[in-house]
Every structure is written in structure tokens, then in C-alpha cells.
Coordinates of C-alpha atoms in Angstrom, one line a residue:
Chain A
X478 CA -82.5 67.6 -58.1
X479 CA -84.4 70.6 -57.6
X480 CA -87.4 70.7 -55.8
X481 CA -90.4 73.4 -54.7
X482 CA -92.4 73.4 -51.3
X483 CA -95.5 75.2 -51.2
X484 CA -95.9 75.0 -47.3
X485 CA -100.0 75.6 -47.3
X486 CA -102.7 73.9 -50.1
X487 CA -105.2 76.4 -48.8
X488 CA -105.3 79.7 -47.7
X489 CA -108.2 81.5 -46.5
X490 CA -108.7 85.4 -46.0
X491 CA -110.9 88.2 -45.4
X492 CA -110.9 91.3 -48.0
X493 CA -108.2 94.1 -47.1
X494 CA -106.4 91.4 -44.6
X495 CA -102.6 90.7 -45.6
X496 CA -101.7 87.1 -47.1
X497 CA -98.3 85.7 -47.2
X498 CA -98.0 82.4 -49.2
X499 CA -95.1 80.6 -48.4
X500 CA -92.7 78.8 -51.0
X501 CA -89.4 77.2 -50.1
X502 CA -87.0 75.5 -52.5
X503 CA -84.1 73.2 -52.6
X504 CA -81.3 73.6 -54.4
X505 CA -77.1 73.6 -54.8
X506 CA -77.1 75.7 -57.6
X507 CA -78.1 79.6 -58.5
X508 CA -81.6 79.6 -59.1
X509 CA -84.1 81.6 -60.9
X510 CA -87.7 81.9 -58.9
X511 CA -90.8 82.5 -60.3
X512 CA -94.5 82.6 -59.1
X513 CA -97.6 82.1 -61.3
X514 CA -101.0 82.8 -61.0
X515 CA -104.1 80.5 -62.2
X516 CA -107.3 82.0 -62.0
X517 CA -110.4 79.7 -62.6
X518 CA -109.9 77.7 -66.2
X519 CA -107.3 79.9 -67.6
X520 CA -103.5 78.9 -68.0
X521 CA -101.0 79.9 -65.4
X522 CA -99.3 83.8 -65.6
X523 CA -96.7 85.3 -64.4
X524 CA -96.9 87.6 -61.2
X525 CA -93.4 88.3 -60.5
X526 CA -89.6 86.6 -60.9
X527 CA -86.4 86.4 -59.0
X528 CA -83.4 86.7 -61.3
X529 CA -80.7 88.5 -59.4
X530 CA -80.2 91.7 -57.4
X531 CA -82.5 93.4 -54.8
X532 CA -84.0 90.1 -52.6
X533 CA -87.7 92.5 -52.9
X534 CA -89.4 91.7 -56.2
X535 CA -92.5 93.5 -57.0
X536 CA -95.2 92.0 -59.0
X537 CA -98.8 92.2 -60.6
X538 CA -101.5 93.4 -58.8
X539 CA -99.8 94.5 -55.8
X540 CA -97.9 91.0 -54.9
X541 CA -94.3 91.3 -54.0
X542 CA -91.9 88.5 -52.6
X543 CA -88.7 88.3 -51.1
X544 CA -86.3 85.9 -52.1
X545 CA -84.0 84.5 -48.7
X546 CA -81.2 82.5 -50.1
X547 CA -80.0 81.6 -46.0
X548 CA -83.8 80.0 -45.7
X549 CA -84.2 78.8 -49.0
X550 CA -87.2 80.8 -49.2
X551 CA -89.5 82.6 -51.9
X552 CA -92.9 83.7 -50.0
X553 CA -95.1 85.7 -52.0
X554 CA -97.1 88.6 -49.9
X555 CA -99.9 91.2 -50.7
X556 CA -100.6 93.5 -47.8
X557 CA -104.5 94.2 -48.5
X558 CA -105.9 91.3 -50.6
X559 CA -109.3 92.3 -52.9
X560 CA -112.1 89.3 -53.6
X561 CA -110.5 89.1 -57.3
X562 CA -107.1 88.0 -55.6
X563 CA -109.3 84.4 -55.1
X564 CA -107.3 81.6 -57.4
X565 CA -104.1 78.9 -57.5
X566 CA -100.9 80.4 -57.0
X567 CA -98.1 78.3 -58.0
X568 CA -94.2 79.0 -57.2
X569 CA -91.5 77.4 -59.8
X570 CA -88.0 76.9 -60.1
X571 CA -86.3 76.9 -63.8
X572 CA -83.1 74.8 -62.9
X573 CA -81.7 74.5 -66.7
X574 CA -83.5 75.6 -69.6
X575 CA -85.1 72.6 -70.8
X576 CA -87.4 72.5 -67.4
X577 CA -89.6 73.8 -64.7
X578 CA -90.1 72.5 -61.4
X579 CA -93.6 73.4 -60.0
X580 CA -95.2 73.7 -56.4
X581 CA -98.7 72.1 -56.0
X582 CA -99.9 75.0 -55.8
X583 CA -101.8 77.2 -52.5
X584 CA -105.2 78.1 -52.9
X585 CA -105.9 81.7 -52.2
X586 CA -109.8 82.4 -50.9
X587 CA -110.7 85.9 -49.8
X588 CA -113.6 86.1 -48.5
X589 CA -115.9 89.3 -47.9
Chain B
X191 CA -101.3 89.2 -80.0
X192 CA -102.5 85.4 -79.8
X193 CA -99.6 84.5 -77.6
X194 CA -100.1 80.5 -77.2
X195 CA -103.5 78.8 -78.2
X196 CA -104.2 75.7 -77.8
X197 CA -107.2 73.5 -79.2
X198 CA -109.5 71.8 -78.4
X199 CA -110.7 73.5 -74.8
X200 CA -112.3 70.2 -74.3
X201 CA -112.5 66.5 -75.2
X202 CA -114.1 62.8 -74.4
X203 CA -112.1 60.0 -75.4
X204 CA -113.3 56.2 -74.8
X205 CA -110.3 54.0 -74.1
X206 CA -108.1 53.1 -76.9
X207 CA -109.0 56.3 -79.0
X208 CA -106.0 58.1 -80.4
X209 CA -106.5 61.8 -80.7
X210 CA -103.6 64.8 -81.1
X211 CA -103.8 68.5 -79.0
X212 CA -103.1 71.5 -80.7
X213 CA -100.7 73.8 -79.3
X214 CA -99.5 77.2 -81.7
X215 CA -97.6 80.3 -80.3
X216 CA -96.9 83.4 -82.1
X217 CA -94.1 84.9 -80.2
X218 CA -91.3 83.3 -82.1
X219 CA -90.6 81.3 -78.7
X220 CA -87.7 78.5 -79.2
X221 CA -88.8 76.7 -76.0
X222 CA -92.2 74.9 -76.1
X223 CA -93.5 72.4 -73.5
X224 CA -96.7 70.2 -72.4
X225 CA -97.4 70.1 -68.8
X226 CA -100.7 67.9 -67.3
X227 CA -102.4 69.6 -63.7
X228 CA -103.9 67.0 -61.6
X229 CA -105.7 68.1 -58.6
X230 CA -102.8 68.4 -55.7
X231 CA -100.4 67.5 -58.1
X232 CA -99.3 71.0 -59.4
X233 CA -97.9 70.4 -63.1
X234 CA -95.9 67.8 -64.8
X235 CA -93.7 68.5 -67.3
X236 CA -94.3 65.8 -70.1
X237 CA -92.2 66.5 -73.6
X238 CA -90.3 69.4 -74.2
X239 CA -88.9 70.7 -77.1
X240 CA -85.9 73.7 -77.2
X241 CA -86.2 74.7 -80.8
X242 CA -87.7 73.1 -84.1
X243 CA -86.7 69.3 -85.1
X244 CA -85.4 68.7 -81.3
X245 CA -87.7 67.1 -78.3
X246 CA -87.0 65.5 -75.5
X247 CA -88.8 63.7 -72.4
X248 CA -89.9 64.9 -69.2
X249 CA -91.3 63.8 -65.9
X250 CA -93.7 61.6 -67.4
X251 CA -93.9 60.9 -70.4
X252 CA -95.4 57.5 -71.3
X253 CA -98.3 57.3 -73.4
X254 CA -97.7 60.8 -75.3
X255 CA -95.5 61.5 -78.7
X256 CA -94.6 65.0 -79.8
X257 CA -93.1 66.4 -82.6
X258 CA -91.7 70.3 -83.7
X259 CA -91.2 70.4 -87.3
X260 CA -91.7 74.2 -86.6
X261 CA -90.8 77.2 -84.6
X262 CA -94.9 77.9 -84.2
X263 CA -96.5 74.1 -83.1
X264 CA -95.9 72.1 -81.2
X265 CA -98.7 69.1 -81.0
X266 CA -99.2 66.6 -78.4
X267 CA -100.7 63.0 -79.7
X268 CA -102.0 60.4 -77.5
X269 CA -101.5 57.1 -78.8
X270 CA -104.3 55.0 -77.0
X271 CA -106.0 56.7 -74.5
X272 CA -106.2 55.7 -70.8
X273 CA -108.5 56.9 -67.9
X274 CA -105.3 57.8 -66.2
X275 CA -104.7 60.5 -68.6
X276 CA -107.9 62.6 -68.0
X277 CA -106.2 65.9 -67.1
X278 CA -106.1 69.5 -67.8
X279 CA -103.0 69.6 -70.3
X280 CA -101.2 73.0 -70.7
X281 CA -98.7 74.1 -73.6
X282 CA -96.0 76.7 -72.6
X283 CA -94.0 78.5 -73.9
X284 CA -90.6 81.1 -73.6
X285 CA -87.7 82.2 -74.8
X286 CA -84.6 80.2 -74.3
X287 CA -83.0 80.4 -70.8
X288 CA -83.8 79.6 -67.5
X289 CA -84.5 83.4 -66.3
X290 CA -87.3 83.0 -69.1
X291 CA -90.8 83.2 -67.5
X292 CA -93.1 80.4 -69.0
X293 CA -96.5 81.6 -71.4
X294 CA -99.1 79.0 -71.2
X295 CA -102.1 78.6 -73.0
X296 CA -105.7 78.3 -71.4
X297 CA -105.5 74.3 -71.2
X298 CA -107.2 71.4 -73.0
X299 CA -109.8 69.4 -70.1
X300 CA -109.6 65.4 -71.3
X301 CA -111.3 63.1 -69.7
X302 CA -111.0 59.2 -71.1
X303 CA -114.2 56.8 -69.8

């Protein structure tokens, strides 16, 4: 079964500091990666996704991630966060098409 | 461009109530989906549904019916409400595919007393 690691809950960080938020995921089969964002009472969007190709995806807002297939890793990194960065991040693995498998999430503070 | 709305934002149920959420896209998705968010818990995938007149279960779901007698809705009903189902529910939605990112609505808060 797949399965989805966020390795931090919570993530504090001061304004213009890098953030790495660190996913890793299990699974014996190609995978297609994703990472969501959840600011405060909204639904879940999509930053960026790993289909195939270059490891270096490039997002929303700045975020990029690099997919390690040796590690099993997705981490998601900004190199200057900004205060409106604060929210839920979520990585996700789509295993079949019928279903998602989510992280429980990392939550991103940046403080001033 | 509506994209996925779901209704209502919020709702109190006592125990035993029955009550349905709302869940409409407009982008002509095929794939349609309820998840709950409980604090810690990221999301659970409860019914699913990959195109009109066909649903099927996911991670957990006792206590909740669906139905998608169209491409557009896709409603969630809650038979008789439990306080273990106050949540944050979320409807998604995507193409067909698993390279499909998900489109969720802003979520329905339920709390059951």
C-alpha cells in the first residue's frame, strides 16, 4: 500500500529565511507526487506535481521540490519565505486513479 | 469559473439528525471525491466516484451514502449523525488519471453535539 511521511507537524521560520519541508513516500510502483497548500479555511491547492522527467519541479509562489526516487523523497523548498507563506502544506501520492493518499500535513509559521 | 462549491460552509447537527452536503463542479471533472480533515489526521478519503452512476468506498466510509446520478454533483448524506463525525469535509475533484492534480472545494465545518 502506498503511504506518505511528512517528517515535521510544525515548522517555524523567520521572514526571508529558507524552509525545506520534508515529505517521503513508500511505494513499489511509479508514482505521481503532488504537494498542496491549505491556507486558513479554504480547501487544499495545488503548488506543484511530480509526473515524470527533470527530478526539479517548480511551483506557485516560489516553491520548488525535488523528487529523489533512491531516498524515496519529495521535499518541498522555498529559499526566502514571505509572512503570507504561513498555512498547512500537505504532500500526496495518487497511486491509481480512484485515490489519494495524504500526509498529515506540516505547519508552515513565518514569523517577522 | 465556479470550479467546485460546496454547501453549506457550516452546520450543527444533534445526534441522530440526518442531513446531505452539497458538492457541484463545473469543470466537466469525471473524478469526484469526499475527504474529512481531522486535526493531525491529514485527509481521509471517504466515497469516490470515477464518473456518473459509479461510486465506490474509501478509507472510511461508515456512516456516509453517496450517489452520482450526474457528471456535475456529487452529494454526501449522513444517515444518523454521530459526534465522531464532526469534521471539516472537503469535495474534490479532477480529471481521470492519477497524474490528475485534485480541485477541492472550501470545505463544510460539522460539528454533531
Amino acid at each position: 500500500a502506498q503511504s506518505v511521511t511528512q517528517l515535521d507537524s510544525q515548522v517555524p521560520v523567520f521572514e526571508e529565511a529558507p524552509v525545506e519541508l520534508r515529505c517521503n513516500y513508500s511505494s513499489s510502483v511509479s508514482v505521481y507526487l503532488f504537494w498542496y497548500v491549505q491556507y486558513p479555511n479554504q480547501g487544499l491547492q495545488l503548488l506543484l506535481k511530480y509526473l515524470s522527467g527533470s527530478t526539479l519541479v517548480k511551483g506557485i509562489n516560489g516553491f520548488e521540490a525535488e523528487f529523489n526516487k533512491s531516498q524515496t523523497s519529495f521535499h518541498l523548498r522555498k529559499p526566502s519565505v514571505h509572512i503570507s507563506d504561513t498555512a498547512e502544506y500537505f504532500c500526496a501520492v495518487r497511486p491509481n486513479a480512484g485515490k489519494s493518499t495524504f500526509g498529515d500535513g506540516t505547519t508552515l509559521t513565518v514569523k517577522p | 469559473n465556479a470550479g467546485v462549491t460546496q454547501t453549506p460552509k457550516f452546520q450543527v447537527l444533534k445526534t441522530g439528525q440526518s442531513m446531505t452536503l452539497q458538492c457541484a463542479q463545473d469543470m466537466n471533472h469525471e473524478y469526484m471525491s469526499w475527504y474529512r480533515q481531522d486535526p493531525g489526521m491529514g485527509l481521509r478519503l471517504i466515497h469516490y466516484s470515477v464518473g456518473a452512476g459509479i461510486t465506490d468506498q474509501g478509507e472510511v466510509p461508515n456512516g456516509y451514502n453517496v450517489s452520482r446520478s450526474t457528471t456535475e454533483d456529487f452529494p454526501l448524506r449522513l444517515l444518523s449523525a454521530a459526534p465522531s463525525q464532526t469534521s471539516v469535509y472537503f469535495c474534490a475533484s479532477s480529471y481521470p488519471g492519477q497524474n490528475s492534480p485534485l480541485h477541492f472545494g472550501n470545505g463544510t465545518r460539522l460539528t454533531v453535539t
